[in-house]
XYZ file of C-alpha atoms in Angstrom:
247
model
C -0.707 -38.208 -21.978
C 2.521 -37.133 -20.238
C 1.615 -33.466 -20.749
C -1.802 -33.946 -19.156
C -0.201 -35.788 -16.224
C 2.191 -32.859 -15.741
C -0.680 -30.354 -15.736
C -2.675 -32.464 -13.269
C 0.361 -32.814 -11.017
C 0.584 -29.044 -10.724
C -3.158 -28.371 -10.513
C -2.999 -27.227 -6.880
C -0.005 -24.998 -7.573
C -1.701 -23.456 -10.610
C -4.699 -22.669 -8.414
C -2.442 -20.980 -5.851
C -0.771 -18.870 -8.548
C -4.178 -17.796 -9.848
C -5.380 -16.920 -6.356
C -2.230 -14.897 -5.717
C -2.697 -13.010 -8.974
C -6.335 -12.243 -8.130
C -5.294 -10.635 -4.856
C -2.677 -8.537 -6.644
C -5.217 -7.641 -9.330
C -7.634 -6.356 -6.702
C -4.973 -4.108 -5.209
C -4.065 -2.519 -8.537
C -7.670 -2.320 -9.747
C -8.747 -0.289 -6.726
C -5.754 2.034 -7.042
C -6.175 2.698 -10.779
C -9.958 3.122 -10.453
C -9.363 5.865 -7.918
C -7.009 7.682 -10.298
C -9.606 7.662 -13.077
C -12.422 8.715 -10.748
C -10.417 11.680 -9.492
C -9.395 12.589 -13.026
C -13.036 12.634 -14.137
C -13.777 15.458 -11.706
C -10.659 17.347 -12.787
C -11.532 16.996 -16.484
C -15.105 18.118 -15.859
C -13.963 21.252 -14.058
C -11.371 22.051 -16.722
C -13.876 21.821 -19.570
C -16.454 23.888 -17.673
C -13.937 26.651 -17.159
C -12.140 26.697 -20.501
C -14.011 24.582 -23.039
C -10.616 23.425 -24.266
C -9.225 19.906 -24.106
C -5.723 21.341 -23.811
C -6.680 22.717 -20.408
C -7.102 19.196 -19.046
C -3.956 18.247 -17.048
C -2.911 15.222 -19.089
C 0.580 15.191 -17.639
C -0.927 14.916 -14.171
C -2.931 11.860 -15.270
C 0.182 10.220 -16.737
C 2.277 10.872 -13.665
C -0.419 9.722 -11.270
C -1.052 6.508 -13.207
C 2.664 5.748 -13.402
C 3.143 6.444 -9.706
C 0.182 4.301 -8.659
C 1.075 1.372 -10.914
C 4.675 1.326 -9.727
C 3.708 1.723 -6.066
C 1.618 -1.448 -6.344
C 3.600 -3.506 -8.841
C 7.109 -3.114 -7.435
C 6.104 -4.816 -4.155
C 4.084 -7.355 -6.166
C 7.220 -8.191 -8.166
C 9.293 -8.808 -5.049
C 6.567 -10.794 -3.357
C 5.710 -12.927 -6.386
C 9.298 -13.936 -7.135
C 9.675 -15.292 -3.600
C 6.206 -16.835 -3.784
C 6.882 -18.929 -6.910
C 10.380 -19.783 -5.741
C 8.897 -21.364 -2.624
C 5.757 -22.766 -4.261
C 7.644 -24.526 -7.056
C 10.611 -25.474 -4.836
C 13.118 -23.834 -7.180
C 15.578 -23.414 -4.328
C 17.019 -20.016 -5.267
C 18.814 -18.117 -2.520
C 17.672 -14.654 -1.439
C 20.541 -12.937 -3.244
C 19.504 -14.555 -6.529
C 15.874 -13.505 -6.030
C 16.971 -9.968 -5.171
C 19.061 -9.779 -8.346
C 16.099 -10.918 -10.445
C 13.850 -8.323 -8.812
C 16.349 -5.506 -9.267
C 16.876 -6.233 -12.953
C 13.182 -6.699 -13.670
C 12.019 -3.580 -11.833
C 14.611 -1.420 -13.579
C 13.246 -2.441 -16.967
C 9.620 -2.401 -15.803
C 9.855 1.271 -14.844
C 10.660 2.100 -18.463
C 7.878 -0.150 -19.760
C 5.317 1.467 -17.455
C 6.223 4.907 -18.806
C 5.434 3.696 -22.345
C 2.264 1.907 -21.275
C 0.961 4.944 -19.420
C 1.583 7.159 -22.454
C -0.548 4.814 -24.562
C -3.288 4.791 -21.915
C -3.316 8.590 -21.652
C -3.439 8.987 -25.443
C -6.411 6.612 -25.596
C -8.261 8.521 -22.862
C -7.484 11.808 -24.568
C -8.925 10.528 -27.865
C -12.115 9.454 -26.093
C -12.567 12.868 -24.503
C -11.718 14.646 -27.772
C -14.580 12.802 -29.473
C -17.003 13.784 -26.719
C -15.987 17.445 -26.997
C -16.092 17.436 -30.804
C -19.520 15.762 -30.928
C -20.822 18.105 -28.249
C -19.649 21.188 -30.078
C -21.088 19.931 -33.377
C -24.504 19.464 -31.769
C -24.430 22.798 -29.967
C -24.023 21.548 -26.402
C -22.868 23.986 -23.739
C -19.563 23.610 -21.901
C -21.465 22.393 -18.851
C -23.287 19.750 -20.917
C -20.031 18.519 -22.471
C -18.346 18.477 -19.082
C -21.165 16.349 -17.673
C -20.897 13.927 -20.590
C -17.177 13.548 -19.889
C -17.868 12.896 -16.232
C -20.580 10.350 -17.063
C -18.273 8.638 -19.568
C -15.583 8.242 -16.946
C -18.043 6.809 -14.477
C -18.116 3.733 -16.720
C -14.635 4.082 -18.201
C -12.931 4.236 -14.828
C -14.224 0.768 -14.003
C -13.769 -0.991 -17.326
C -10.422 0.558 -18.197
C -9.023 0.131 -14.699
C -9.978 -3.538 -14.836
C -8.186 -4.050 -18.160
C -5.086 -2.167 -17.008
C -4.891 -4.017 -13.697
C -5.464 -7.447 -15.226
C -2.918 -6.912 -17.974
C -0.223 -5.394 -15.740
C -0.510 -8.004 -12.991
C -0.546 -10.972 -15.361
C 2.297 -9.532 -17.423
C 4.514 -8.917 -14.411
C 3.822 -12.258 -12.737
C 4.353 -14.256 -15.935
C 7.643 -12.570 -16.796
C 8.912 -12.686 -13.216
C 8.119 -16.409 -13.068
C 9.951 -16.897 -16.364
C 13.043 -15.160 -14.964
C 12.954 -17.130 -11.715
C 12.536 -20.445 -13.551
C 15.392 -19.612 -15.891
C 17.701 -18.767 -12.983
C 16.685 -22.014 -11.295
C 17.806 -23.987 -14.349
C 14.432 -25.327 -15.450
C 14.495 -27.170 -18.778
C 10.836 -27.199 -19.843
C 7.854 -24.840 -19.797
C 4.166 -25.626 -20.342
C 1.505 -23.131 -21.411
C -1.595 -23.173 -19.195
C -4.762 -21.602 -20.533
C -6.755 -20.689 -17.428
C -9.734 -19.395 -19.385
C -11.609 -16.106 -19.630
C -15.017 -17.333 -20.747
C -16.366 -16.213 -24.120
C -13.489 -13.756 -24.540
C -10.841 -16.474 -24.621
C -8.531 -16.307 -27.613
C -8.824 -19.521 -29.577
C -5.097 -19.588 -30.394
C -4.305 -19.251 -26.674
C -6.731 -22.046 -25.848
C -5.066 -24.249 -28.463
C -1.754 -23.874 -26.608
C -3.184 -25.250 -23.372
C -0.870 -27.968 -21.959
C 1.619 -27.559 -24.807
C 5.161 -28.099 -23.506
C 8.414 -26.907 -25.054
C 12.093 -26.963 -24.139
C 13.465 -23.878 -22.432
C 15.447 -22.816 -25.498
C 12.314 -23.002 -27.678
C 9.382 -20.626 -28.105
C 5.621 -20.943 -28.434
C 3.907 -19.929 -31.658
C 1.269 -17.449 -30.504
C -0.828 -16.440 -33.481
C 2.324 -16.185 -35.583
C 4.455 -14.531 -32.887
C 7.302 -16.249 -31.045
C 6.945 -16.130 -27.265
C 8.740 -17.720 -24.328
C 5.663 -17.458 -22.125
C 2.233 -15.792 -21.906
C 2.657 -11.995 -21.822
C 6.161 -12.308 -23.250
C 7.644 -8.891 -24.004
C 7.894 -9.860 -27.677
C 4.108 -10.173 -27.992
C 1.988 -7.256 -29.246
C -0.513 -5.720 -26.855
C -3.340 -7.471 -28.711
C -2.011 -10.807 -27.386
C -1.579 -9.554 -23.832
C -4.619 -7.442 -22.974
C -6.680 -9.265 -20.328
C -4.885 -12.552 -21.045
C -5.207 -14.948 -18.072
C -2.744 -17.592 -19.306
C 0.326 -18.662 -17.326
C 3.233 -21.080 -17.625
C 4.472 -23.926 -15.458
C 8.139 -24.888 -15.445
C 10.073 -28.100 -14.775
């Protein structure tokens, strides 16, 4: 009963956090979609000219994705830390918020490099399959190039959405965790905000579960301080909408 009362008490604040995240998601989604759309044209031209996947500028894709993600998410980090500090009345001074941002962004830059490498490898595998299947069936370079372009027409939207959702929710959850810890909060509560039919049952089962700050949630067998905790595997973070509330 007390847990439900706590969740209801913060209902308006939870809604504001979700709205803030949606705005940040839109910013990153548009930026990443543009990168993929531009890359589709580059990949098409490369295949048409050389018929070799190694001619596709993969390093350019990695660098552009990393640059775009950081250009959006570093300001989001700074803005969100101040946002939750004010929204939740944590009372941290600007110097404390700045220290949190500096530490988080330094680590996040390294994490983005790893994440982008995984994204690029996944895209490369997808294109490799298209080329291999095309060659096996006797398609011309132009036909294969068009298939790649058509694939990215869909991929650029779906993949950009997954990347943007995961990055924004990961950053905002971990930044909030750091701010709450610095503010001396003693309890955190998992809030399952829902993602329709794709909701993970073990995330839904954690809804409104509260733990002490020195404890961890059991997320499908993994220990986690909060949704999108760094200790969680990517399978528990991709497109996860959950958040935490602190007291």
